[in-house]
Short mmCIF file of C-alpha atoms and ligand atoms in Angstrom, two decimals:
data_model
loop_
_atom_site.label_atom_id
_atom_site.label_comp_id
_atom_site.label_asym_id
_atom_site.label_seq_id
_atom_site.Cartn_x
_atom_site.Cartn_y
_atom_site.Cartn_z
CA MET L 20 0.00 0.00 0.01
CA LEU L 21 1.23 3.48 -0.73
CA ALA L 22 1.36 6.02 1.98
CA ARG L 23 0.09 9.47 1.18
CA VAL L 24 1.89 12.22 3.05
CA THR L 25 1.02 15.87 2.78
CA LEU L 26 3.40 18.45 4.20
CA LEU L 27 2.56 22.07 4.67
CA ARG L 28 5.26 24.58 5.57
CA LEU L 29 4.48 28.16 6.46
CA SER L 30 7.23 30.75 6.51
CA GLN L 31 6.98 34.19 8.10
CA ARG L 32 7.34 36.03 4.85
CA SER L 33 5.23 33.93 2.55
CA LYS L 34 2.93 31.00 2.60
CA CYS L 35 4.87 28.17 1.00
CA ILE L 36 3.67 24.71 0.40
CA SER L 37 5.24 21.40 -0.40
CA THR L 38 2.65 18.70 -0.93
CA GLN L 39 3.65 15.26 -2.08
CA THR L 40 2.47 11.78 -2.42
CA ALA L 41 5.16 9.72 -0.76
CA LEU L 42 6.21 6.23 -1.68
CA PRO L 43 7.51 3.77 0.85
CA GLY L 44 11.12 4.64 1.59
CA PHE L 45 10.63 8.21 0.47
CA SER L 46 8.65 9.42 3.44
CA ARG L 47 11.67 8.93 5.66
CA ASN L 48 13.57 11.50 3.61
CA LEU L 49 10.75 13.79 2.79
CA SER L 50 10.94 15.86 5.94
CA ALA L 51 14.60 16.57 5.22
CA ILE L 52 13.68 17.87 1.79
CA SER L 53 10.77 19.99 2.95
CA ARG L 54 12.85 21.75 5.57
CA GLN L 55 14.98 23.31 2.92
CA GLU L 56 14.03 26.50 1.13
CA GLY L 57 12.91 26.50 -2.45
CA VAL L 58 9.29 25.40 -2.32
CA ILE L 59 7.04 27.80 -4.15
CA GLU L 60 3.82 29.58 -3.45
CA THR L 61 0.77 27.93 -4.89
CA ASP L 62 -1.90 30.51 -4.14
CA VAL L 63 -0.66 32.95 -6.76
CA PRO L 64 -1.00 32.50 -10.54
CA HIS L 65 2.03 31.01 -12.22
CA TYR L 66 3.04 32.07 -15.69
CA THR L 67 5.91 30.99 -17.90
CA ILE L 68 8.87 33.26 -18.45
CA PRO L 69 8.60 35.50 -21.56
CA PRO L 70 8.91 33.71 -24.94
CA SER L 71 11.92 35.83 -25.96
CA CYS L 72 13.98 34.09 -23.28
CA TYR L 73 13.80 30.98 -25.45
CA TYR L 74 15.36 32.48 -28.58
CA GLU L 75 17.01 35.86 -28.03
CA PRO L 76 20.85 35.63 -28.42
CA SER L 77 21.30 38.39 -25.82
CA HIS L 78 19.41 36.33 -23.23
CA HIS L 79 21.47 33.25 -24.09
CA GLU L 80 24.61 35.26 -23.31
CA ILE L 81 23.15 36.31 -19.95
CA GLU L 82 22.41 32.67 -19.17
CA LYS L 83 25.99 31.63 -19.92
CA GLU L 84 27.33 33.90 -17.27
CA ALA L 85 24.50 33.75 -14.75
CA ILE L 86 23.62 30.02 -14.98
CA PHE L 87 25.95 27.74 -16.95
CA GLU L 88 29.14 29.06 -15.48
CA LYS L 89 27.83 29.41 -11.95
CA SER L 90 26.07 26.11 -11.32
CA TRP L 91 27.24 22.65 -10.30
CA GLN L 92 27.19 20.80 -13.61
CA LEU L 93 27.11 17.05 -13.94
CA ALA L 94 30.20 15.93 -15.91
CA GLY L 95 29.30 12.23 -15.82
CA HIS L 96 29.90 9.07 -13.87
CA VAL L 97 33.43 8.08 -12.81
CA ASN L 98 32.96 4.57 -14.26
CA ALA L 99 32.68 6.04 -17.72
CA LEU L 100 35.14 8.95 -17.21
CA VAL L 101 37.99 8.07 -14.85
CA PRO L 102 37.37 4.49 -13.63
CA THR L 103 40.70 3.77 -11.96
CA VAL L 104 43.55 5.53 -10.20
CA GLY L 105 45.71 7.17 -12.92
CA SER L 106 42.80 7.59 -15.37
CA VAL L 107 42.56 10.85 -17.30
CA ALA L 108 39.61 12.11 -19.37
CA GLU L 109 38.54 15.19 -21.25
CA VAL L 110 34.98 16.33 -20.84
CA SER L 111 33.09 19.40 -21.99
CA VAL L 112 31.29 21.31 -19.26
CA ALA L 113 29.26 24.39 -20.06
CA GLY L 114 31.26 24.91 -23.21
CA GLN L 115 34.64 24.64 -21.49
CA SER L 116 37.09 21.79 -22.06
CA ILE L 117 37.97 20.18 -18.72
CA VAL L 118 40.54 17.50 -17.82
CA LEU L 119 39.65 15.04 -15.09
CA THR L 120 42.27 12.95 -13.33
CA ARG L 121 41.68 10.25 -10.74
CA GLY L 122 44.00 9.96 -7.76
CA SER L 123 43.85 7.44 -4.96
CA ASP L 124 41.44 9.53 -2.86
CA SER L 125 39.61 11.86 -5.22
CA VAL L 126 39.00 13.23 -8.66
CA SER L 127 40.76 16.46 -9.75
CA ALA L 128 39.66 18.84 -12.47
CA TYR L 129 41.53 21.45 -14.51
CA HIS L 130 40.86 23.63 -17.49
CA ASN L 131 42.28 21.77 -20.50
CA VAL L 132 44.89 24.35 -21.35
CA CYS L 133 48.60 24.55 -20.77
CA PRO L 134 49.66 27.70 -18.88
CA HIS L 135 52.67 28.02 -21.21
CA ARG L 136 51.28 28.72 -24.70
CA ALA L 137 47.73 27.34 -24.44
CA HIS L 138 48.06 23.92 -26.08
CA GLU L 139 45.41 21.48 -24.94
CA LEU L 140 46.72 18.96 -22.44
CA VAL L 141 44.50 16.14 -23.72
CA GLN L 142 42.51 15.79 -26.93
CA PRO L 143 38.74 16.42 -27.00
CA GLY L 144 36.97 13.24 -25.89
CA GLU L 145 40.20 11.51 -25.00
CA LYS L 146 40.22 8.91 -22.18
CA ARG L 147 43.27 6.97 -21.13
CA GLN L 148 45.39 5.60 -18.36
CA MET L 149 48.43 7.67 -17.49
CA LYS L 150 51.78 5.86 -17.49
CA SER L 151 53.11 8.14 -14.74
CA LYS L 152 51.61 10.53 -12.19
CA VAL L 153 52.22 13.53 -14.37
CA LEU L 154 50.29 15.18 -17.20
CA THR L 155 52.64 16.24 -19.99
CA CYS L 156 51.74 18.91 -22.51
CA PRO L 157 52.23 17.54 -26.03
CA ASN L 158 53.53 20.91 -27.33
CA HIS L 159 56.77 21.75 -25.49
CA GLY L 160 56.71 19.01 -22.87
CA TRP L 161 55.93 20.89 -19.67
CA SER L 162 54.74 18.38 -17.09
CA PHE L 163 52.29 18.78 -14.20
CA LYS L 164 51.43 16.69 -11.18
CA ALA L 165 48.10 14.99 -12.01
CA THR L 166 46.69 15.22 -8.49
CA ASP L 167 47.29 18.90 -7.75
CA GLY L 168 48.25 20.46 -11.08
CA LYS L 169 51.60 21.82 -9.86
CA LEU L 170 54.29 22.33 -12.46
CA VAL L 171 56.86 19.54 -12.21
CA LYS L 172 59.20 20.51 -15.02
CA ALA L 173 59.47 23.18 -17.71
CA ARG L 174 62.40 22.21 -19.92
CA PHE L 175 65.26 24.76 -19.91
CA SER L 176 63.42 27.07 -17.50
CA GLU L 177 66.55 27.15 -15.33
CA ASN L 178 68.04 29.50 -17.89
CA VAL L 179 65.06 31.88 -17.72
CA PRO L 180 65.51 34.78 -15.26
CA ASP L 181 63.01 34.90 -12.40
CA PHE L 182 61.10 31.86 -13.65
CA CYS L 183 58.97 30.66 -10.74
CA SER L 184 57.35 27.23 -11.08
CA LYS L 185 54.65 28.14 -8.56
CA ASP L 186 53.23 30.68 -11.03
CA PHE L 187 52.49 28.05 -13.64
CA SER L 188 50.22 25.44 -12.10
CA LEU L 189 47.27 24.11 -14.08
CA PHE L 190 44.04 26.07 -13.68
CA ALA L 191 42.07 24.02 -11.13
CA VAL L 192 38.28 23.78 -11.33
CA PRO L 193 36.04 23.05 -8.33
CA VAL L 194 34.95 19.40 -8.42
CA LYS L 195 32.72 17.26 -6.21
CA GLU L 196 32.11 13.54 -6.44
CA VAL L 197 28.77 12.26 -5.17
CA ARG L 198 28.47 8.45 -5.14
CA GLY L 199 30.33 8.22 -8.46
CA LEU L 200 28.66 11.26 -10.06
CA VAL L 201 31.19 13.99 -10.88
CA PHE L 202 30.05 17.58 -10.58
CA ILE L 203 32.04 20.56 -11.87
CA ASN L 204 31.55 24.25 -11.14
CA LEU L 205 33.32 26.75 -13.43
CA ASP L 206 32.92 29.46 -10.80
CA THR L 207 36.32 29.87 -9.15
CA SER L 208 35.33 33.03 -7.25
CA ASP L 209 34.68 33.28 -3.54
CA ASN L 210 30.96 33.43 -4.30
CA ILE L 211 30.81 29.90 -5.64
CA ALA L 212 27.54 28.15 -4.72
CA ASP L 213 28.09 25.86 -1.74
CA PHE L 214 27.38 22.29 -2.87
CA GLU L 215 25.78 21.05 0.30
CA ASP L 216 23.73 24.20 0.63
CA THR L 217 22.60 23.89 -2.95
CA PHE L 218 21.56 20.25 -2.91
CA GLY L 219 20.94 19.54 0.77
CA SER L 220 22.87 17.30 3.12
CA GLY L 221 20.79 14.19 2.38
CA PHE L 222 21.10 14.46 -1.41
CA ASP L 223 23.81 11.84 -1.89
CA GLN L 224 22.12 9.36 0.45
CA LEU L 225 18.80 9.76 -1.26
CA LEU L 226 20.32 9.24 -4.70
CA SER L 227 22.15 6.10 -3.66
CA GLU L 228 19.00 4.78 -2.01
CA LYS L 229 16.90 5.37 -5.10
CA ILE L 230 19.57 4.20 -7.54
CA PRO L 231 21.03 1.03 -6.02
CA GLY L 232 24.57 0.37 -7.22
CA LEU L 233 25.10 4.05 -8.14
CA ASP L 234 28.59 4.06 -6.70
CA SER L 235 29.41 0.47 -7.57
CA ALA L 236 32.29 -0.35 -9.94
CA ASP L 237 29.87 -2.81 -11.56
CA MET L 238 27.58 -0.04 -12.77
CA LYS L 239 28.70 -0.21 -16.39
CA GLN L 240 28.00 2.16 -19.24
CA LEU L 241 25.89 0.40 -21.90
CA ALA L 242 25.08 3.12 -24.40
CA VAL L 243 25.57 6.80 -25.22
CA LYS L 244 23.21 8.62 -27.55
CA GLU L 245 23.42 12.19 -28.70
CA LYS L 246 20.92 14.12 -30.77
CA VAL L 247 20.65 17.78 -31.72
CA VAL L 248 17.12 19.05 -31.06
CA ASN L 249 16.04 22.28 -32.70
CA ALA L 250 14.79 23.93 -29.53
CA ASN L 251 16.17 26.02 -26.69
CA TRP L 252 17.48 23.96 -23.74
CA LYS L 253 14.72 25.29 -21.49
CA VAL L 254 12.04 23.90 -23.80
CA LEU L 255 13.53 20.45 -23.21
CA VAL L 256 13.74 20.99 -19.44
CA ASP L 257 10.17 22.34 -19.34
CA ASN L 258 9.02 19.26 -21.23
CA PHE L 259 10.91 16.92 -18.89
CA LEU L 260 9.58 18.55 -15.75
CA GLU L 261 5.91 17.80 -16.31
CA CYS L 262 3.90 14.67 -17.09
CA TYR L 263 0.82 16.68 -18.09
CA HIS L 264 1.62 15.58 -21.68
CA CYS L 265 2.33 11.95 -20.78
CA ASP L 266 -1.07 10.43 -21.44
CA ILE L 267 -1.13 12.11 -24.88
CA ALA L 268 2.47 11.65 -25.98
CA HIS L 269 3.76 8.61 -24.08
CA LYS L 270 1.11 5.85 -24.37
CA ALA L 271 3.52 3.04 -23.51
CA PHE L 272 5.02 4.97 -20.59
CA VAL L 273 1.62 5.57 -19.02
CA ASP L 274 0.85 1.89 -19.51
CA MET L 275 3.92 1.13 -17.38
CA VAL L 276 3.66 3.78 -14.64
CA ASP L 277 0.79 4.19 -12.26
CA LEU L 278 -0.18 7.83 -12.79
CA ASN L 279 -2.26 7.73 -9.61
CA ASN L 280 0.96 7.28 -7.70
CA TYR L 281 3.21 9.73 -9.51
CA ALA L 282 4.86 11.97 -6.92
CA THR L 283 6.77 15.23 -7.30
CA TYR L 284 9.28 16.49 -4.68
CA LEU L 285 10.52 20.02 -5.00
CA ASN L 286 13.84 21.16 -3.62
CA LYS L 287 15.94 24.23 -4.09
CA GLN L 288 17.98 23.13 -7.11
CA HIS L 289 16.73 19.63 -7.80
CA ILE L 290 13.33 18.07 -8.27
CA MET L 291 12.54 14.40 -7.81
CA PHE L 292 9.74 12.35 -9.31
CA GLU L 293 8.77 8.79 -8.46
CA ALA L 294 6.06 6.47 -9.70
CA THR L 295 5.21 2.86 -9.12
CA CYS L 296 5.28 0.69 -12.22
CA LYS L 297 3.72 -2.54 -13.38
CA PRO L 298 5.94 -5.34 -14.82
CA ASP L 299 3.73 -6.26 -17.78
CA ASN L 300 3.28 -3.19 -19.92
CA LYS L 301 3.64 -1.80 -23.44
CA ALA L 302 6.97 0.03 -22.78
CA TYR L 303 9.19 -2.94 -21.81
CA SER L 304 8.58 -5.76 -19.43
CA PHE L 305 10.51 -6.44 -16.27
CA ASP L 306 10.29 -9.06 -13.53
CA LYS L 307 8.02 -8.60 -10.55
CA ASP L 308 10.94 -9.73 -8.42
CA ASP L 309 13.38 -7.19 -9.85
CA LEU L 310 14.88 -4.84 -7.30
CA LEU L 311 13.46 -1.71 -8.88
CA GLN L 312 9.67 -1.56 -9.16
CA THR L 313 9.44 2.24 -9.53
CA ALA L 314 10.62 4.86 -12.00
CA PHE L 315 12.70 7.51 -10.26
CA PHE L 316 13.88 10.78 -11.84
CA CYS L 317 16.03 13.51 -10.34
CA TRP L 318 16.36 16.73 -12.29
CA ILE L 319 19.35 18.76 -11.26
CA TRP L 320 19.58 22.51 -12.03
CA PRO L 321 20.04 23.66 -14.69
CA TYR L 322 19.82 20.88 -17.34
CA ASN L 323 20.97 17.52 -15.92
CA VAL L 324 18.90 14.49 -14.97
CA VAL L 325 19.85 11.25 -13.19
CA TYR L 326 17.35 8.46 -13.01
CA SER L 327 16.59 4.79 -12.61
CA ALA L 328 13.94 2.84 -14.53
CA PRO L 329 12.10 -0.24 -13.27
CA GLY L 330 13.89 -3.58 -13.56
CA SER L 331 17.33 -4.69 -12.42
CA PRO L 332 19.64 -1.96 -11.00
CA ASN L 333 20.30 0.66 -13.66
CA MET L 334 21.05 4.33 -14.02
CA SER L 335 20.62 6.93 -16.74
CA ILE L 336 22.17 10.36 -17.17
CA LEU L 337 20.17 12.71 -19.38
CA GLN L 338 21.47 16.13 -20.32
CA PHE L 339 19.98 18.99 -22.30
CA ILE L 340 23.15 20.84 -23.22
CA PRO L 341 22.73 24.28 -24.82
CA ILE L 342 24.41 24.69 -28.21
CA SER L 343 22.84 28.00 -29.25
CA PRO L 344 19.67 29.93 -28.36
CA THR L 345 17.65 27.55 -30.53
CA GLN L 346 19.59 24.28 -30.50
CA THR L 347 20.24 21.77 -27.77
CA LEU L 348 22.35 18.63 -27.58
CA ARG L 349 20.26 15.94 -25.92
CA ARG L 350 22.70 13.42 -24.49
CA SER L 351 21.77 10.20 -22.78
CA GLU L 352 24.08 7.69 -21.10
CA ARG L 353 22.68 4.33 -20.02
CA PHE L 354 24.27 2.25 -17.28
CA ALA L 355 23.35 -1.09 -15.75
CA MET L 356 24.69 -3.56 -13.26
CA ILE L 357 25.08 -6.75 -15.25
CA ASP L 358 27.08 -9.59 -13.83
CA THR L 359 28.78 -11.23 -16.78
CA SER L 360 31.31 -13.00 -14.58
CA SER L 361 28.89 -15.79 -13.51
CA THR L 362 29.99 -18.23 -16.18
CA SER L 363 32.31 -20.37 -14.03
CA SER L 364 32.38 -24.09 -14.62
CA GLY L 365 30.44 -26.42 -12.39
CA ASP L 366 26.95 -27.75 -12.03
CA GLY L 367 25.28 -24.36 -12.18
CA ALA L 368 27.31 -22.98 -15.10
CA ALA L 369 24.69 -23.38 -17.81
CA GLU L 370 22.02 -21.79 -15.69
CA SER L 371 24.33 -18.89 -14.73
CA GLU L 372 25.19 -18.19 -18.36
CA SER L 373 21.55 -18.10 -19.29
CA THR L 374 20.77 -15.75 -16.36
CA ALA L 375 23.54 -13.34 -17.33
CA SER L 376 22.39 -13.25 -20.92
CA ASP L 377 18.75 -12.78 -19.91
CA ALA L 378 19.76 -9.86 -17.69
CA GLU L 379 21.72 -8.29 -20.53
CA GLU L 380 18.86 -8.80 -22.91
CA ALA L 381 16.46 -7.14 -20.47
CA ALA L 382 18.85 -4.23 -19.98
CA LEU L 383 19.18 -3.70 -23.72
CA ALA L 384 15.38 -3.82 -24.20
CA ARG L 385 15.06 -1.13 -21.52
CA VAL L 386 17.72 1.04 -23.22
CA ALA L 387 16.03 0.59 -26.62
CA TYR L 388 12.67 1.75 -25.22
CA LEU L 389 14.17 4.71 -23.34
CA ASN L 390 16.36 5.90 -26.22
CA GLN L 391 14.35 5.04 -29.31
CA VAL L 392 10.80 5.53 -28.07
CA LEU L 393 10.46 7.63 -24.92
CA LEU L 394 13.06 10.29 -25.81
CA GLU L 395 12.01 10.49 -29.45
CA GLU L 396 8.37 11.05 -28.52
CA ASP L 397 9.41 14.38 -27.02
CA THR L 398 11.54 15.58 -29.96
CA GLY L 399 8.69 16.73 -32.16
CA ILE L 400 6.86 18.33 -29.18
CA CYS L 401 9.93 20.41 -28.23
CA GLU L 402 10.62 21.55 -31.79
CA SER L 403 6.98 22.50 -32.30
CA VAL L 404 6.98 24.50 -29.06
CA GLN L 405 10.16 26.28 -30.17
CA ARG L 406 8.50 27.34 -33.43
CA GLY L 407 5.37 28.40 -31.53
CA LEU L 408 7.35 30.53 -29.10
CA LYS L 409 8.25 32.85 -32.00
CA SER L 410 4.61 33.51 -32.86
CA LYS L 411 3.75 37.20 -32.53
CA ALA L 412 0.49 36.15 -30.85
CA TYR L 413 2.05 34.23 -27.99
CA LYS L 414 3.09 36.22 -24.91
CA GLY L 415 3.55 33.46 -22.38
CA GLY L 416 1.34 30.80 -20.78
CA ARG L 417 -0.42 29.97 -17.54
CA LEU L 418 0.96 26.95 -15.67
CA MET L 419 -1.28 24.34 -14.10
CA VAL L 420 -0.55 25.01 -10.43
CA SER L 421 -3.51 24.89 -8.13
CA LYS L 422 -4.39 27.10 -5.23
CA GLY L 423 -3.43 25.50 -1.96
CA GLY L 424 -1.43 22.87 -3.77
CA GLU L 425 -4.24 20.26 -3.91
CA MET L 426 -3.36 19.38 -7.47
CA GLU L 427 0.31 18.96 -6.67
CA GLN L 428 -0.37 15.46 -5.57
CA LYS L 429 -1.42 14.65 -9.12
CA TRP L 430 0.63 13.51 -12.09
CA HIS L 431 -0.58 16.37 -14.31
CA THR L 432 0.75 19.22 -12.16
CA GLU L 433 3.08 21.76 -13.72
CA ILE L 434 4.45 22.87 -10.34
CA ALA L 435 7.97 21.65 -11.23
CA VAL L 436 7.99 23.87 -14.32
CA ALA L 437 6.88 26.76 -12.12
CA HIS L 438 9.72 26.00 -9.74
CA PHE L 439 12.21 25.89 -12.64
CA HIS L 440 10.95 29.24 -13.93
CA GLN L 441 11.33 30.79 -10.48
CA LEU L 442 14.98 29.70 -10.50
CA LEU L 443 15.38 31.17 -14.00
CA ARG L 444 13.82 34.48 -12.97
CA LYS L 445 16.06 34.73 -9.95
CA SER L 446 19.26 33.83 -11.82
CA CYS L 447 18.75 36.13 -14.78
CA ASN L 448 16.66 38.90 -13.20
CA ILE L 449 13.67 38.11 -15.40
CA PRO L 450 10.59 40.12 -14.29
S1 LIG S 566 52.12 24.96 -24.77
FE1 LIG S 566 52.33 23.46 -23.30
S2 LIG S 566 54.40 23.22 -23.05
FE2 LIG S 566 54.21 24.86 -24.42
FE1 LIG S 567 7.81 13.62 -22.45
#
């Protein structure tokens, strides 16, 4: 049986409400979420931000500085980026090329540029294992300690007057690892957003609880898919943040999830959704004994999503990466825990092999549905909305947020979109 929990929080300045339908296991964490700021008022009308924010180049420039370069951005999962000590990888974060290195205790991040004459330290998309503990620039051979970026050697610098090695370290970038998820923040100022304050102290625990195996070395990357969508990144986020369109656009999805138990949890800079699912459905089938019987999504400001789908332990990273005011790179990475080592000889060998292959088949069927069906069903919607936003007649829309928050327990609420737009207004001073 599902437990319904409704929380109401009143602040001195404004009447704020956080109302949710809680699933078993979630209610324990719900109070921690609701104590944080960021819930929105529901007794005032909510409208979308102005349409011009979705296509004006000048607004896109404002967003680069105010949002993309100031927020904690998900770079990926260590298993796909820097899986072992001594791994190095290049990754693009908010339009900047970043080098990640993995030491024995932590992951380090630097701008991918040599402080000598600006050669890139590693090639775009490169991933490899370092032979030593230093990163060497391919241009003139300066070398840097991989774990702290300090200059180790600049050939012939002993002949250069007043050359001070300390002045030529790599440009470090703030990095935070959360249960295998690597977050980067390009803001190196003293005003950088505090990670714990931004996401809440229970964020990592909640993620690992909802995505079993999240920080396991066995959580393996199965597929990466990238597609350019002709729409502003916020159109894709808006679309992701509501299920109001689900019964129209995603027939198989709504056959799998129980819309009567679709819950939304607002937080300051992330929003979680969870719904119970049924094993026999038109999306993809899973076993009633599989560990995951719910769909769980966590959107992370500004355009990253981490989620798990029903079935055996799995994880997806979904990103809506801005390319231009009217184009977005939609990138999905699919991971799963599949034990392919259970093929040892002995009485149970044949059965084990068949189980491993069944699990792999089920994981691939899930990936096929998520990538080829569910994501694609949203492509046309987003591109149509983008064209519509440029209509002279359209000035903005009213969001489906109900007075008192009664409707926020329902699958068709647009309260998460309203929350996203509040964050946008605050970040970019949108009236
Ligand atoms: S540019 Fe890197 S060593 Fe000269
Ligand atoms: Fe959708």
